[in-house]
Amino acid sequence: MRHAPFKGLFAAALVLGLLAASSPSGQRPGPPQKADPALQLPPSPLDGLLKQFLTFDGGIRSEVYWKIRDFIRARKDDPPARADCEIRLLAFLRSQATFPAKALVARELRTIAGERSIPTLQALLFDPALSDPARYVLESIPGPAADKALLDALDRATGTMKTGLIASLGVRKTPAVVPALAKYLEGSAQEFVKAAAMSLGRLGGREAAAALAKALPSLKGDFRAVAASALLDCAEDVLRAGDLEAAAGFYDKILALDPGPAVFRAATMGKIAAAGDKAPQLTLEIFRSPDPAAHEAAAAKAADVFGPDQGGPLAALLPSLPDESRVKLLAVLGGFRGEDVRACLREAASDDSPAVRTAALNALAAAGTPADAVFLAGRAASARGEEQAAARRALGLLKGRAADEAIVRALEDEAGDDVRAELIAAVGERRIFAAKTSLARQWESLSERIRLQTVKTLRTIGTPSDITALLNLLEKPLGEAEREEVENAAAALALKIAQPEGRSNLVKARLAAERDPARRAGLVRLLGKIGDESSLRAVRQALREADAGVVDAAVRALAGWPTSVPIEDVWDLAKSSADERHRLLALRGFIRMTVLGKHRRPDRVVADLKLAAEAARRPDEKRLVLAALPEFAGSEALALARSIGADPEVKAEAQAAADQVLKRMGAAK
Amino acid sequence: MGNTRSMRRRDFLKAAGSAAAGAAAFPTIIRASALGLNGSIAPSERIVMAGIGFGMMGIPNMEAFLEKDDVQWAAVCDLDKEHLAQARGIVDKKYGRKDCAAYADYRELLLRRDIDAVSIAVPDHWHAILSIACARNGWDIYGEKPLTHSLAEGRALCDAVRRYGRVWQTGSWQRSVENFHRACELVRNGRIGKILRVEVGLPQGHHDFAKTFGQEKITPPPPELDYETWLGPAPVWPYCKARVHMNWRWNMDFGGGQLMDWVGHHLDIAHWALGFDETGPAEITGRGEFPTTGIYNSALRYRVETKYADGTPIILAGGHYDIQGGTKWIGEQGWIWVDRGGFETQPAHLVHEVVGPNETKLPRSRDHYQNFLEAVRTRGRTIAPCETAHRSASVGHLAVIAIETGRTIRWDPAAEKILGDPEAERLLGRSYRKPYLLPD
């Protein structure tokens, strides 16, 4: 870094600035100034930088600030150099520099200021603009001298300056300042009551708590609420320090004054914490009261107060509580172990209240054991909505391999279809790979629901080695939903094969040997779902078969292909298919594949979309093109949107698309 | 609240405190959010919400909540009249009415007694004051990351949320996305063995969210914006357009740059996997490169190296291309990398693995907003609670201090104290402009 040669002029300029400066109130700031220490210093490159910074307006020209910052930071760990910087920065604060310049310099002073800075800063505390930057620095200077400077200013300051000083004294957390702050709690100047209370709360400790507790009864309305919150903060300090009796006394003071609901709950929780060994007893007593707000506080503390094996007494209270309290206690009871807790949870899971039942099922997710597996499957089978989701979640989360074994065992024994379907779903959710044999037996079930769920679960826990079994299933007479599920499962398992080009081998082999048109159609559909490029030839051949079902399957396979590889095939179909359904499917497939090419130049994508628009015959086809256009914003997209808008049936959508394109074009600029 | 009720409460607690057996007749305070119900939810049983701040995330957050059947949005609050009108318009359009209350002053909103929960999305320097005030008001809070603007504020906010028994959800929504959840569970269950190193790649530079870059001329604030309140507890800076909406993030007096913006996402995920949700590093070293002109002063490029008590190093970097964007755990038996839309592993088969019920399961959410609402109803724990957000933000705050001082920071995460460096200790908090104080 290079600096202009310094001739010692800037120190003189600073002094002149100081002489010219006075506080806006007309008071001479602080004690009489002796000869400025900055004048005693030899020239420094910092002076040149500070001189350049005198007129900084807080805007873009901040280069000099960064240089000042670097200069100071490079010297802050060298005590003589640090002191040198401190003196020069203080002189700058006394100069006629702009406010933004002084504020930033004060910020740098904060990292190096010591007691030497206090007189200058104390004087600035009465400057309306600079009192904040001066306070910020004073807040950070360790030791009682800075406290004294703030305290001395406190009595003389007025208005928001006094509020600022009250805040700073709280930040410094010096117990000695408590009396000075406490007097504002009881003074006639109401504007400072809240600030004093909040500051005492921030300061914390027993002395501050005592001051707040003493003032609390005489305060009204919002003043009392603020003071009560501050006392809560202090009481926690006292509690952390281990003085339970004193803390309990402070919480009692708050509770005695009928606080608002939030403070009431907080004080009740604090009182439980301060009860020490008697906390369990107090918690139970609170639950026996009829106040849901108190119950909420007790529930929030229950896990801290009772050990993980001691939830029995809490659970026993459950039936006597109002619903909203039961929901809250149940949320906690999941964290407790023991048969007594579990029994209560199961009972609550059959309660009249849906909210209670759901909360109990959620609790069983944590507290349940393998013995609850069938019960939860039963609840999942009979419940609906959120309650059903909770039962399924709980069944999925039961801990231990014994839970897996219980589910598989129940699967063999369970007679009811609804419960068995839930157990099969749990096999998938829990990834019980050992259940595959049991699962295979479910395929023989007379219930379509069971067979469907079995295939869904196999999709999760199956491997490519199960594809053959699924293809065998496809050879049986199946309903439409079941066939689709089996095809989806086979495709999902094929996609687990690491090499993409080998994913469809088994299906292609079956197709080559299959003569039944309906089965051939199913296999072609399956090839489309797998999307293995090596099977495209077989699908194209299927387009030329005589059977309409096979042709339909081939069109659907191509139109729904997961990548854009067969885009030319679908475009040909969109242009030339005599079957209106096929033409429409192909056009939609073409638009989808065009949009997949996000790596392509937008104008080329739009050119393809233009082809689709020209081939579109119905408004909904044109809407598909319009919906894709904003992704490829540009003049071509805009022109296409406007030309499609000539059709009155899609005019509004075309206008919206054009607006989106224009917006994105604007954003790109 | 009447005297009778207060007397009963007082009598009861006095009696219970002295182990007397008698239970007094407590009053019944019924909140709209007290019960979780299935299916169609009557208006009187919905969670009543309000929003503060609609300049950036406030609108999408509110729109997500408006989609939920169990939410009734009652009020909006913003100190920019244009933002306020836009937010109110969205609510009124949703309900087909014109009765969404609008407040320019959050203190007026706080006077309402019908609100259960609030969504706060304001500049970082306002996070703590507003959030603590709402917690003290008995409201549950959906708040944005980073949790607060300083480490000391973060501790104060966590204490307040705990003290008042509030539910808190941080906008660290990656926790509710499957890839991140699965990656964390795999790491937690030792699929890549002992963790040797974690790399967290964050964005670099400054992004022109509001398209106001270059509009740095000092001017009077526009009439629709209450700039004095917008500045709030932060130091005074003269108004210019590039300083405020959205781009405030690049000035360290209002935001924390890319580091603080993203630490609540990718480092939060790193913490989740490692079980560091309630702790922090023992050592932090950092360096940054800053703009030399213009109005922004947050780091353009940065690199932060941390070491946790168990010896795990976590590297955070923005603009250092040896660190891939997202979160990458490198273990003795492989690595796992996850980012938005990206999930890769070595060995490759891990990417398909899901942990079983007999392994350590992390809490699961697939809808960040619904997860908050469920916790509001049950008083349960959200997927991104306050303490967790504080711990990820703490790493960012400590990184800023390490960069600022140029020294290695030694940190006691239990006591939340910087060890042996009083100068760095001064930077744990921020001074407030008069007449602002942090509420208790």
mmCIF file of C-alpha atoms in Angstrom, chain A residues 257-369:
data_model
loop_
_atom_site.group_PDB
_atom_site.id
_atom_site.type_symbol
_atom_site.label_atom_id
_atom_site.label_comp_id
_atom_site.label_asym_id
_atom_site.label_seq_id
_atom_site.Cartn_x
_atom_site.Cartn_y
_atom_site.Cartn_z
ATOM 1 C CA LEU A 257 -49.607 -10.316 40.192
ATOM 2 C CA ASP A 258 -51.871 -12.067 37.690
ATOM 3 C CA PRO A 259 -49.546 -11.898 34.691
ATOM 4 C CA GLY A 260 -50.626 -12.468 31.109
ATOM 5 C CA PRO A 261 -50.813 -16.053 29.809
ATOM 6 C CA ALA A 262 -47.283 -16.187 28.386
ATOM 7 C CA VAL A 263 -45.619 -14.854 31.518
ATOM 8 C CA PHE A 264 -47.871 -17.062 33.649
ATOM 9 C CA ARG A 265 -46.734 -20.185 31.795
ATOM 10 C CA ALA A 266 -43.097 -19.109 31.976
ATOM 11 C CA ALA A 267 -43.286 -18.364 35.688
ATOM 12 C CA THR A 268 -45.044 -21.660 36.331
ATOM 13 C CA MET A 269 -42.289 -23.516 34.481
ATOM 14 C CA GLY A 270 -39.732 -21.557 36.467
ATOM 15 C CA LYS A 271 -41.470 -22.401 39.711
ATOM 16 C CA ILE A 272 -41.356 -26.096 38.848
ATOM 17 C CA ALA A 273 -37.649 -25.829 38.049
ATOM 18 C CA ALA A 274 -37.054 -24.029 41.345
ATOM 19 C CA ALA A 275 -38.908 -26.692 43.329
ATOM 20 C CA GLY A 276 -35.843 -28.939 43.229
ATOM 21 C CA ASP A 277 -36.625 -32.328 44.768
ATOM 22 C CA LYS A 278 -40.284 -31.385 45.057
ATOM 23 C CA ALA A 279 -40.626 -30.656 41.354
ATOM 24 C CA PRO A 280 -42.335 -33.994 40.517
ATOM 25 C CA GLN A 281 -44.878 -33.455 43.272
ATOM 26 C CA LEU A 282 -45.534 -29.886 42.161
ATOM 27 C CA THR A 283 -45.909 -30.970 38.539
ATOM 28 C CA LEU A 284 -48.528 -33.550 39.463
ATOM 29 C CA GLU A 285 -50.373 -31.000 41.594
ATOM 30 C CA ILE A 286 -50.496 -28.610 38.687
ATOM 31 C CA PHE A 287 -51.930 -31.316 36.436
ATOM 32 C CA ARG A 288 -54.617 -31.949 39.063
ATOM 33 C CA SER A 289 -55.695 -28.317 38.812
ATOM 34 C CA PRO A 290 -58.240 -27.432 36.129
ATOM 35 C CA ASP A 291 -56.134 -24.814 34.281
ATOM 36 C CA PRO A 292 -54.997 -25.841 30.775
ATOM 37 C CA ALA A 293 -52.480 -22.988 30.705
ATOM 38 C CA ALA A 294 -50.846 -24.409 33.829
ATOM 39 C CA HIS A 295 -51.034 -27.906 32.330
ATOM 40 C CA GLU A 296 -49.167 -26.654 29.282
ATOM 41 C CA ALA A 297 -46.396 -25.334 31.521
ATOM 42 C CA ALA A 298 -46.284 -28.587 33.486
ATOM 43 C CA ALA A 299 -46.180 -30.656 30.289
ATOM 44 C CA ALA A 300 -43.297 -28.550 29.022
ATOM 45 C CA LYS A 301 -41.302 -29.332 32.177
ATOM 46 C CA ALA A 302 -42.346 -32.972 32.599
ATOM 47 C CA ALA A 303 -39.444 -34.473 30.684
ATOM 48 C CA ASP A 304 -36.968 -32.501 32.829
ATOM 49 C CA VAL A 305 -38.645 -33.402 36.096
ATOM 50 C CA PHE A 306 -39.397 -37.109 35.704
ATOM 51 C CA GLY A 307 -36.851 -39.747 34.739
ATOM 52 C CA PRO A 308 -37.478 -41.838 31.610
ATOM 53 C CA ASP A 309 -38.867 -44.706 33.714
ATOM 54 C CA GLN A 310 -40.967 -42.479 35.971
ATOM 55 C CA GLY A 311 -43.782 -41.486 33.648
ATOM 56 C CA GLY A 312 -46.389 -43.689 35.332
ATOM 57 C CA PRO A 313 -47.856 -41.056 37.662
ATOM 58 C CA LEU A 314 -48.156 -38.614 34.762
ATOM 59 C CA ALA A 315 -49.845 -41.198 32.569
ATOM 60 C CA ALA A 316 -52.267 -42.035 35.343
ATOM 61 C CA LEU A 317 -53.504 -38.436 35.313
ATOM 62 C CA LEU A 318 -54.265 -38.524 31.631
ATOM 63 C CA PRO A 319 -57.947 -39.551 31.804
ATOM 64 C CA SER A 320 -58.778 -36.717 34.194
ATOM 65 C CA LEU A 321 -57.465 -33.939 31.964
ATOM 66 C CA PRO A 322 -59.361 -31.857 29.394
ATOM 67 C CA ASP A 323 -58.683 -32.818 25.775
ATOM 68 C CA GLU A 324 -56.306 -29.983 24.974
ATOM 69 C CA SER A 325 -54.173 -30.819 28.019
ATOM 70 C CA ARG A 326 -54.215 -34.506 27.153
ATOM 71 C CA VAL A 327 -52.877 -33.706 23.678
ATOM 72 C CA LYS A 328 -50.013 -31.781 25.239
ATOM 73 C CA LEU A 329 -49.217 -34.370 27.873
ATOM 74 C CA LEU A 330 -49.339 -37.156 25.284
ATOM 75 C CA ALA A 331 -46.747 -35.306 23.226
ATOM 76 C CA VAL A 332 -44.442 -35.628 26.238
ATOM 77 C CA LEU A 333 -45.384 -39.148 27.328
ATOM 78 C CA GLY A 334 -43.837 -40.640 24.193
ATOM 79 C CA GLY A 335 -40.475 -39.980 25.798
ATOM 80 C CA PHE A 336 -41.185 -42.243 28.771
ATOM 81 C CA ARG A 337 -40.737 -45.996 29.035
ATOM 82 C CA GLY A 338 -42.719 -48.569 30.947
ATOM 83 C CA GLU A 339 -45.771 -50.759 30.698
ATOM 84 C CA ASP A 340 -47.951 -48.354 32.677
ATOM 85 C CA VAL A 341 -47.234 -45.543 30.210
ATOM 86 C CA ARG A 342 -47.779 -47.832 27.219
ATOM 87 C CA ALA A 343 -51.105 -49.051 28.556
ATOM 88 C CA CYS A 344 -52.306 -45.465 28.965
ATOM 89 C CA LEU A 345 -51.158 -44.600 25.459
ATOM 90 C CA ARG A 346 -53.049 -47.528 23.971
ATOM 91 C CA GLU A 347 -56.153 -46.587 25.870
ATOM 92 C CA ALA A 348 -55.854 -42.995 24.708
ATOM 93 C CA ALA A 349 -55.396 -44.234 21.132
ATOM 94 C CA SER A 350 -58.982 -45.491 21.342
ATOM 95 C CA ASP A 351 -60.370 -42.322 22.940
ATOM 96 C CA ASP A 352 -63.482 -40.527 21.687
ATOM 97 C CA SER A 353 -61.484 -37.450 20.736
ATOM 98 C CA PRO A 354 -59.721 -37.656 17.345
ATOM 99 C CA ALA A 355 -57.050 -35.205 18.534
ATOM 100 C CA VAL A 356 -56.306 -37.344 21.577
ATOM 101 C CA ARG A 357 -56.214 -40.542 19.515
ATOM 102 C CA THR A 358 -53.770 -38.984 17.045
ATOM 103 C CA ALA A 359 -51.546 -37.648 19.826
ATOM 104 C CA ALA A 360 -51.512 -41.078 21.497
ATOM 105 C CA LEU A 361 -50.531 -42.786 18.254
ATOM 106 C CA ASN A 362 -47.743 -40.259 17.762
ATOM 107 C CA ALA A 363 -46.543 -41.024 21.285
ATOM 108 C CA LEU A 364 -46.590 -44.757 20.583
ATOM 109 C CA ALA A 365 -44.170 -44.141 17.720
ATOM 110 C CA ALA A 366 -41.561 -43.452 20.387
ATOM 111 C CA ALA A 367 -42.839 -45.416 23.387
ATOM 112 C CA GLY A 368 -44.304 -48.451 21.614
ATOM 113 C CA THR A 369 -42.800 -51.931 21.663
#
